[in-house]
Backbone as JSON Lines, residues from 0, in Angstrom:
{"i":0,"aa":"M","n":[-0.89,27.54,0.56],"ca":[-1.84,26.45,0.57],"c":[-3.21,26.99,0.96]}
{"i":1,"aa":"K","n":[-4.23,26.56,0.23],"ca":[-5.58,26.98,0.54],"c":[-6.09,26.22,1.75]}
{"i":2,"aa":"T","n":[-6.83,26.91,2.57],"ca":[-7.46,26.22,3.69],"c":[-8.87,25.81,3.28]}
{"i":3,"aa":"I","n":[-9.45,24.94,4.05],"ca":[-10.81,24.48,3.75],"c":[-11.8,25.63,3.76]}
{"i":4,"aa":"E","n":[-11.57,26.62,4.63],"ca":[-12.49,27.76,4.72],"c":[-12.54,28.55,3.42]}
{"i":5,"aa":"E","n":[-11.43,28.53,2.65],"ca":[-11.36,29.31,1.42],"c":[-11.96,28.55,0.23]}
{"i":6,"aa":"Q","n":[-12.23,27.28,0.39],"ca":[-12.74,26.48,-0.71],"c":[-14.23,26.24,-0.57]}
{"i":7,"aa":"E","n":[-14.87,26.13,-1.74],"ca":[-16.28,25.77,-1.74],"c":[-16.39,24.29,-1.37]}
{"i":8,"aa":"L","n":[-17.34,23.97,-0.52],"ca":[-17.53,22.58,-0.14],"c":[-18.2,21.81,-1.28]}
{"i":9,"aa":"P","n":[-17.76,20.58,-1.51],"ca":[-18.38,19.78,-2.57],"c":[-19.8,19.36,-2.18]}
{"i":10,"aa":"T","n":[-20.59,19.1,-3.19],"ca":[-21.96,18.63,-2.93],"c":[-21.91,17.19,-2.45]}
{"i":11,"aa":"K","n":[-23.03,16.71,-1.95],"ca":[-23.13,15.33,-1.49],"c":[-22.83,14.36,-2.63]}
{"i":12,"aa":"N","n":[-23.36,14.65,-3.83],"ca":[-23.12,13.79,-4.99],"c":[-21.66,13.81,-5.42]}
{"i":13,"aa":"E","n":[-21.02,14.99,-5.36],"ca":[-19.61,15.08,-5.7],"c":[-18.76,14.27,-4.71]}
{"i":14,"aa":"C","n":[-19.09,14.35,-3.44],"ca":[-18.39,13.57,-2.42],"c":[-18.55,12.08,-2.66]}
{"i":15,"aa":"A","n":[-19.77,11.66,-2.95],"ca":[-20.04,10.25,-3.2],"c":[-19.27,9.76,-4.43]}
{"i":16,"aa":"G","n":[-19.25,10.57,-5.47],"ca":[-18.49,10.22,-6.68],"c":[-17.0,10.14,-6.41]}
{"i":17,"aa":"S","n":[-16.47,11.1,-5.67],"ca":[-15.05,11.09,-5.33],"c":[-14.7,9.88,-4.48]}
{"i":18,"aa":"L","n":[-15.56,9.57,-3.53],"ca":[-15.31,8.42,-2.67],"c":[-15.28,7.13,-3.49]}
{"i":19,"aa":"K","n":[-16.22,6.99,-4.41],"ca":[-16.25,5.8,-5.27],"c":[-14.98,5.71,-6.11]}
{"i":20,"aa":"N","n":[-14.54,6.84,-6.66],"ca":[-13.32,6.87,-7.48],"c":[-12.1,6.48,-6.65]}
{"i":21,"aa":"I","n":[-12.02,7.0,-5.45],"ca":[-10.88,6.71,-4.57],"c":[-10.87,5.23,-4.18]}
{"i":22,"aa":"I","n":[-12.03,4.7,-3.86],"ca":[-12.13,3.27,-3.51],"c":[-11.68,2.41,-4.69]}
{"i":23,"aa":"D","n":[-12.09,2.77,-5.91],"ca":[-11.68,2.03,-7.1],"c":[-10.16,2.1,-7.28]}
{"i":24,"aa":"A","n":[-9.58,3.28,-7.12],"ca":[-8.14,3.46,-7.28],"c":[-7.37,2.67,-6.22]}
{"i":25,"aa":"L","n":[-7.82,2.75,-4.97],"ca":[-7.13,2.03,-3.9],"c":[-7.29,0.52,-4.06]}
{"i":26,"aa":"Y","n":[-8.38,0.07,-4.62],"ca":[-8.57,-1.36,-4.86],"c":[-7.48,-1.9,-5.8]}
{"i":27,"aa":"V","n":[-7.15,-1.12,-6.82],"ca":[-6.15,-1.54,-7.8],"c":[-4.73,-1.32,-7.28]}
{"i":28,"aa":"L","n":[-4.52,-0.27,-6.52],"ca":[-3.16,0.09,-6.07],"c":[-2.91,-0.25,-4.6]}
{"i":29,"aa":"N","n":[-3.75,-1.11,-4.03],"ca":[-3.65,-1.39,-2.6],"c":[-2.33,-2.07,-2.24]}
{"i":30,"aa":"G","n":[-2.0,-2.01,-0.97],"ca":[-0.78,-2.65,-0.49],"c":[0.38,-1.68,-0.47]}
{"i":31,"aa":"K","n":[1.44,-2.12,0.15],"ca":[2.58,-1.22,0.31],"c":[3.59,-1.3,-0.83]}
{"i":32,"aa":"W","n":[3.4,-2.23,-1.78],"ca":[4.43,-2.45,-2.79],"c":[4.07,-1.97,-4.19]}
{"i":33,"aa":"K","n":[2.81,-1.88,-4.53],"ca":[2.43,-1.65,-5.93],"c":[2.96,-0.33,-6.51]}
{"i":34,"aa":"I","n":[2.8,0.74,-5.79],"ca":[3.27,2.03,-6.32],"c":[4.79,2.04,-6.4]}
{"i":35,"aa":"A","n":[5.46,1.43,-5.41],"ca":[6.92,1.34,-5.45],"c":[7.37,0.53,-6.66]}
{"i":36,"aa":"L","n":[6.66,-0.55,-6.96],"ca":[7.01,-1.37,-8.12],"c":[6.8,-0.6,-9.42]}
{"i":37,"aa":"I","n":[5.69,0.1,-9.51],"ca":[5.42,0.9,-10.72],"c":[6.51,1.95,-10.9]}
{"i":38,"aa":"L","n":[6.85,2.64,-9.82],"ca":[7.9,3.67,-9.9],"c":[9.23,3.06,-10.33]}
{"i":39,"aa":"S","n":[9.57,1.92,-9.77],"ca":[10.81,1.24,-10.13],"c":[10.86,0.91,-11.62]}
{"i":40,"aa":"L","n":[9.73,0.43,-12.14],"ca":[9.7,0.02,-13.55],"c":[9.52,1.2,-14.5]}
{"i":41,"aa":"I","n":[8.98,2.31,-14.01],"ca":[8.93,3.52,-14.84],"c":[10.34,4.03,-15.08]}
{"i":42,"aa":"Q","n":[11.2,3.88,-14.06],"ca":[12.6,4.32,-14.19],"c":[13.34,3.51,-15.25]}
{"i":43,"aa":"S","n":[13.15,2.18,-15.25],"ca":[13.76,1.33,-16.27],"c":[13.17,-0.08,-16.19]}
{"i":44,"aa":"S","n":[13.24,-0.78,-17.31],"ca":[12.8,-2.17,-17.34],"c":[13.78,-3.0,-16.53]}
{"i":45,"aa":"K","n":[13.26,-4.07,-15.9],"ca":[14.12,-4.86,-15.02],"c":[13.71,-6.33,-15.04]}
{"i":46,"aa":"R","n":[14.67,-7.15,-14.61],"ca":[14.41,-8.56,-14.36],"c":[13.93,-8.7,-12.92]}
{"i":47,"aa":"F","n":[13.35,-9.86,-12.61],"ca":[12.78,-10.13,-11.29],"c":[13.79,-9.84,-10.17]}
{"i":48,"aa":"N","n":[15.0,-10.4,-10.27],"ca":[15.99,-10.22,-9.2],"c":[16.47,-8.77,-9.08]}
{"i":49,"aa":"E","n":[16.48,-8.03,-10.18],"ca":[16.85,-6.62,-10.12],"c":[15.8,-5.83,-9.32]}
{"i":50,"aa":"I","n":[14.54,-6.16,-9.55],"ca":[13.45,-5.5,-8.82],"c":[13.57,-5.85,-7.34]}
{"i":51,"aa":"K","n":[13.79,-7.12,-7.04],"ca":[13.89,-7.6,-5.65],"c":[15.02,-6.88,-4.91]}
{"i":52,"aa":"K","n":[16.15,-6.67,-5.58],"ca":[17.28,-5.98,-4.96],"c":[16.97,-4.5,-4.74]}
{"i":53,"aa":"E","n":[16.24,-3.9,-5.67],"ca":[15.95,-2.47,-5.58],"c":[14.92,-2.15,-4.51]}
{"i":54,"aa":"I","n":[13.93,-3.05,-4.32],"ca":[12.86,-2.79,-3.36],"c":[13.13,-3.61,-2.11]}
{"i":55,"aa":"D","n":[13.75,-2.95,-1.17],"ca":[14.18,-3.6,0.07],"c":[12.99,-4.1,0.89]}
{"i":56,"aa":"G","n":[13.05,-5.36,1.32],"ca":[12.05,-5.9,2.22],"c":[10.95,-6.71,1.57]}
{"i":57,"aa":"I","n":[10.86,-6.72,0.26],"ca":[9.8,-7.49,-0.4],"c":[10.27,-8.93,-0.59]}
{"i":58,"aa":"S","n":[9.42,-9.87,-0.24],"ca":[9.76,-11.29,-0.4],"c":[9.52,-11.7,-1.85]}
{"i":59,"aa":"P","n":[10.21,-12.75,-2.3],"ca":[9.99,-13.22,-3.68],"c":[8.53,-13.61,-3.94]}
{"i":60,"aa":"K","n":[7.89,-14.23,-2.96],"ca":[6.49,-14.65,-3.13],"c":[5.57,-13.44,-3.32]}
{"i":61,"aa":"I","n":[5.74,-12.43,-2.49],"ca":[4.92,-11.22,-2.6],"c":[5.24,-10.47,-3.89]}
{"i":62,"aa":"L","n":[6.52,-10.4,-4.24],"ca":[6.91,-9.73,-5.48],"c":[6.23,-10.39,-6.67]}
{"i":63,"aa":"A","n":[6.25,-11.7,-6.74],"ca":[5.61,-12.42,-7.85],"c":[4.12,-12.12,-7.9]}
{"i":64,"aa":"K","n":[3.46,-12.12,-6.74],"ca":[2.02,-11.84,-6.68],"c":[1.72,-10.41,-7.13]}
{"i":65,"aa":"E","n":[2.5,-9.45,-6.63],"ca":[2.26,-8.05,-6.98],"c":[2.51,-7.8,-8.47]}
{"i":66,"aa":"L","n":[3.56,-8.41,-9.02],"ca":[3.84,-8.25,-10.45],"c":[2.69,-8.82,-11.28]}
{"i":67,"aa":"K","n":[2.15,-9.96,-10.86],"ca":[1.02,-10.57,-11.57],"c":[-0.2,-9.65,-11.53]}
{"i":68,"aa":"D","n":[-0.49,-9.08,-10.34],"ca":[-1.62,-8.14,-10.21],"c":[-1.42,-6.91,-11.1]}
{"i":69,"aa":"L","n":[-0.22,-6.37,-11.1],"ca":[0.05,-5.18,-11.91],"c":[-0.07,-5.49,-13.4]}
{"i":70,"aa":"E","n":[0.34,-6.68,-13.79],"ca":[0.21,-7.08,-15.19],"c":[-1.26,-7.24,-15.58]}
{"i":71,"aa":"L","n":[-2.05,-7.84,-14.69],"ca":[-3.49,-8.01,-14.96],"c":[-4.21,-6.67,-15.12]}
{"i":72,"aa":"N","n":[-3.73,-5.64,-14.43],"ca":[-4.35,-4.32,-14.5],"c":[-3.66,-3.4,-15.51]}
{"i":73,"aa":"D","n":[-2.79,-3.96,-16.35],"ca":[-2.14,-3.25,-17.45],"c":[-1.18,-2.14,-17.0]}
{"i":74,"aa":"F","n":[-0.62,-2.26,-15.79],"ca":[0.38,-1.29,-15.34],"c":[1.78,-1.7,-15.78]}
{"i":75,"aa":"I","n":[2.0,-3.0,-15.94],"ca":[3.3,-3.47,-16.39],"c":[3.12,-4.51,-17.48]}
{"i":76,"aa":"K","n":[4.2,-4.72,-18.23],"ca":[4.22,-5.72,-19.3],"c":[5.34,-6.7,-18.98]}
{"i":77,"aa":"R","n":[5.05,-7.98,-19.11],"ca":[6.02,-9.05,-18.87],"c":[6.39,-9.65,-20.21]}
{"i":78,"aa":"T","n":[7.67,-9.63,-20.55],"ca":[8.13,-10.18,-21.82],"c":[9.09,-11.32,-21.55]}
{"i":79,"aa":"V","n":[8.8,-12.48,-22.16],"ca":[9.65,-13.66,-22.01],"c":[10.5,-13.79,-23.27]}
{"i":80,"aa":"Y","n":[11.82,-13.87,-23.07],"ca":[12.75,-14.04,-24.18],"c":[13.27,-15.48,-24.18]}
{"i":81,"aa":"P","n":[13.2,-16.15,-25.33],"ca":[13.59,-17.57,-25.4],"c":[15.11,-17.77,-25.45]}
{"i":82,"aa":"T","n":[15.78,-17.33,-24.41],"ca":[17.22,-17.52,-24.31],"c":[17.48,-18.7,-23.39]}
{"i":83,"aa":"T","n":[18.74,-19.06,-23.22],"ca":[19.08,-20.11,-22.27],"c":[19.98,-19.52,-21.22]}
{"i":84,"aa":"P","n":[19.55,-19.39,-19.98],"ca":[18.2,-19.66,-19.5],"c":[17.22,-18.59,-19.99]}
{"i":85,"aa":"V","n":[15.94,-18.87,-19.81],"ca":[14.88,-17.95,-20.25],"c":[15.05,-16.6,-19.53]}
{"i":86,"aa":"S","n":[14.91,-15.5,-20.25],"ca":[14.97,-14.16,-19.66],"c":[13.56,-13.58,-19.62]}
{"i":87,"aa":"I","n":[13.2,-13.02,-18.47],"ca":[11.89,-12.36,-18.33],"c":[12.16,-10.93,-17.91]}
{"i":88,"aa":"I","n":[11.64,-10.01,-18.68],"ca":[11.82,-8.58,-18.42],"c":[10.46,-7.96,-18.11]}
{"i":89,"aa":"Y","n":[10.42,-7.16,-17.06],"ca":[9.22,-6.42,-16.67],"c":[9.44,-4.96,-17.03]}
{"i":90,"aa":"E","n":[8.4,-4.34,-17.6],"ca":[8.51,-2.92,-17.94],"c":[7.18,-2.22,-17.7]}
{"i":91,"aa":"A","n":[7.27,-0.94,-17.44],"ca":[6.07,-0.12,-17.22],"c":[5.37,0.1,-18.56]}
{"i":92,"aa":"T","n":[4.04,0.13,-18.51],"ca":[3.26,0.44,-19.71],"c":[2.98,1.94,-19.74]}
{"i":93,"aa":"E","n":[2.47,2.39,-20.86],"ca":[2.07,3.8,-20.95],"c":[0.98,4.11,-19.92]}
{"i":94,"aa":"Y","n":[0.11,3.14,-19.68],"ca":[-0.96,3.34,-18.69],"c":[-0.39,3.62,-17.31]}
{"i":95,"aa":"S","n":[0.68,2.94,-16.93],"ca":[1.28,3.19,-15.61],"c":[1.81,4.62,-15.5]}
{"i":96,"aa":"R","n":[2.19,5.19,-16.61],"ca":[2.71,6.57,-16.59],"c":[1.61,7.59,-16.29]}
{"i":97,"aa":"T","n":[0.35,7.18,-16.37],"ca":[-0.74,8.09,-16.0],"c":[-0.74,8.35,-14.49]}
{"i":98,"aa":"L","n":[0.02,7.56,-13.74],"ca":[0.11,7.75,-12.28],"c":[1.22,8.72,-11.88]}
{"i":99,"aa":"K","n":[1.9,9.31,-12.86],"ca":[3.04,10.18,-12.57],"c":[2.69,11.28,-11.57]}
{"i":100,"aa":"N","n":[1.59,11.98,-11.79],"ca":[1.22,13.06,-10.88],"c":[0.81,12.54,-9.5]}
{"i":101,"aa":"V","n":[0.13,11.39,-9.48],"ca":[-0.26,10.78,-8.2],"c":[0.98,10.42,-7.4]}
{"i":102,"aa":"I","n":[1.96,9.8,-8.07],"ca":[3.2,9.4,-7.41],"c":[3.95,10.63,-6.91]}
{"i":103,"aa":"R","n":[4.0,11.69,-7.71],"ca":[4.69,12.92,-7.3],"c":[4.02,13.52,-6.06]}
{"i":104,"aa":"E","n":[2.68,13.57,-6.06],"ca":[1.97,14.12,-4.91],"c":[2.14,13.26,-3.67]}
{"i":105,"aa":"L","n":[2.12,11.94,-3.82],"ca":[2.36,11.05,-2.68],"c":[3.76,11.25,-2.12]}
{"i":106,"aa":"S","n":[4.73,11.42,-3.0],"ca":[6.1,11.67,-2.57],"c":[6.2,12.98,-1.79]}
{"i":107,"aa":"N","n":[5.59,14.02,-2.33],"ca":[5.6,15.32,-1.63],"c":[4.93,15.22,-0.27]}
{"i":108,"aa":"W","n":[3.78,14.55,-0.22],"ca":[3.06,14.41,1.04],"c":[3.88,13.57,2.03]}
{"i":109,"aa":"G","n":[4.5,12.49,1.53],"ca":[5.33,11.64,2.4],"c":[6.49,12.4,3.0]}
{"i":110,"aa":"E","n":[7.11,13.26,2.21],"ca":[8.21,14.09,2.73],"c":[7.69,15.05,3.79]}
{"i":111,"aa":"M","n":[6.56,15.7,3.53],"ca":[5.97,16.62,4.5],"c":[5.62,15.89,5.79]}
{"i":112,"aa":"H","n":[5.03,14.71,5.67],"ca":[4.63,13.93,6.84],"c":[5.85,13.5,7.65]}
{"i":113,"aa":"R","n":[6.91,13.06,6.96],"ca":[8.13,12.66,7.65],"c":[8.69,13.82,8.47]}
{"i":114,"aa":"E","n":[8.69,15.02,7.89],"ca":[9.19,16.2,8.61],"c":[8.29,16.53,9.81]}
{"i":115,"aa":"K","n":[7.0,16.37,9.64],"ca":[6.05,16.62,10.74],"c":[6.32,15.66,11.89]}
{"i":116,"aa":"V","n":[6.55,14.4,11.58],"ca":[6.83,13.4,12.62],"c":[8.15,13.72,13.31]}
{"i":117,"aa":"K","n":[9.16,14.08,12.54],"ca":[10.47,14.45,13.13],"c":[10.31,15.63,14.08]}
{"i":118,"aa":"E","n":[9.57,16.64,13.65],"ca":[9.34,17.82,14.49],"c":[8.61,17.45,15.75]}
{"i":119,"aa":"S","n":[7.61,16.62,15.63],"ca":[6.85,16.17,16.8],"c":[7.76,15.43,17.78]}
{"i":120,"aa":"M","n":[8.65,14.6,17.26],"ca":[9.58,13.86,18.13],"c":[10.57,14.81,18.8]}
{"i":121,"aa":"R","n":[11.02,15.84,18.08],"ca":[11.93,16.83,18.68],"c":[11.25,17.55,19.84]}
{"i":122,"aa":"K","n":[9.99,17.9,19.64],"ca":[9.24,18.6,20.7],"c":[9.11,17.72,21.95]}
{"i":123,"aa":"R","n":[8.88,16.44,21.76],"ca":[8.74,15.53,22.89],"c":[10.06,15.38,23.65]}
{"i":124,"aa":"Q","n":[11.18,15.42,22.94],"ca":[12.46,15.27,23.58],"c":[12.84,16.5,24.4]}
{"i":125,"aa":"V","n":[12.38,17.68,23.96],"ca":[12.69,18.93,24.64],"c":[11.95,19.01,25.96]}
{"i":126,"aa":"V","n":[10.72,18.52,26.0],"ca":[9.89,18.63,27.19],"c":[10.38,17.8,28.32]}
C-alpha cells in the first residue's frame, strides 16, 4: 500500500472537484440501506418480501422509500405484472452495475476495519 508521503498531493482545484464529486455520490447513495439494496438486486431480481427477508433489520416503510429513491435515480427497475395477485419485481439496471468497483472497495475496507476493531478489542482485554 502506498503511503501519503509517496504520493503527489492533489492541487486545491483537484481537491475541490473530488469533494464535489463525493458529495454528489453520497447524496444519491446516502443511508445505510441503498448500497445493500443495490447489491441484493445485482445478485438477482426479487419481489418486495424477498428483499425484506434478505436485508435484515429494514422496515417495510423504509424499504419502500429506499426502493422508490433507487428507482428515481435509475439504479433499479420496478416491473408490475398483471397477475392475480399483482406481481412486482425489482431488478438492478445496467447503471447500478457501474457501482461494482465501489461496492468491492467498500467491502474490502469494511473487512479491514472489522479486523482493526477486533484487534483493538483484543489489546484492551489483554491489558
